[in-house]
């Protein structure tokens, strides 16, 4: 989904018009329309206003470019620092962890629940691309705070 398509999706999900989103975000509704149709791309400050008006995280609009082990690990380490994760793996006879048995889960049950829904829906990915994108968008439609200090 493009940024404009995501804006439209969440706006429609909330049942609000472009005009109402414009009022809630402080952005002209004509500009909202241009974003949704891909005529213009919003800058970060505009995206933040739109995300706040829609009650979603600005990260919904971010496409991460993850290519390296370092990219993956830096995200995992940051998540562990801020929200808390469980890392589990079996050990071999020498007491070393076996990489192929690695499992990751989160302390917050809502995150694990959403991930289970994502896992169940992955079968849609190949045969029903539109339904797959819809499921991912629905799973992202949650602004619940999951920082460590909320449940430790």
XYZ file of N, CA and C in Angstrom, residues 119-133 135:
48
model
N 0.229 -14.703 11.969
C 0.691 -16.037 11.585
C -0.440 -16.837 10.947
N -1.632 -16.761 11.512
C -2.787 -17.468 10.941
C -3.125 -16.950 9.549
N -2.960 -15.649 9.353
C -3.321 -15.041 8.081
C -2.271 -15.149 6.989
N -1.067 -15.572 7.326
C 0.003 -15.638 6.328
C -0.343 -16.514 5.138
N -1.236 -17.461 5.314
C -1.633 -18.314 4.199
C -2.362 -17.521 3.116
N -2.898 -16.352 3.468
C -3.564 -15.491 2.491
C -2.566 -14.834 1.544
N -1.333 -14.734 1.982
C -0.311 -13.972 1.280
C -0.188 -14.359 -0.187
N -0.157 -15.632 -0.491
C 0.060 -16.086 -1.866
C -1.183 -16.010 -2.729
N -2.307 -16.447 -2.208
C -3.505 -16.590 -3.030
C -4.484 -15.423 -2.943
N -4.441 -14.683 -1.861
C -5.414 -13.608 -1.656
C -4.693 -12.354 -1.178
N -3.936 -11.749 -2.082
C -3.079 -10.609 -1.735
C -3.873 -9.457 -1.126
N -5.048 -9.172 -1.656
C -5.847 -8.054 -1.142
C -6.309 -8.329 0.288
N -6.751 -9.549 0.549
C -7.180 -9.918 1.901
C -5.993 -9.886 2.863
N -4.822 -10.269 2.381
C -3.603 -10.253 3.191
C -3.261 -8.817 3.603
N -3.318 -7.886 2.656
C -3.035 -6.484 2.961
C -4.066 -5.927 3.934
N -5.750 -7.643 6.221
C -5.469 -8.204 7.540
C -4.312 -7.468 8.203
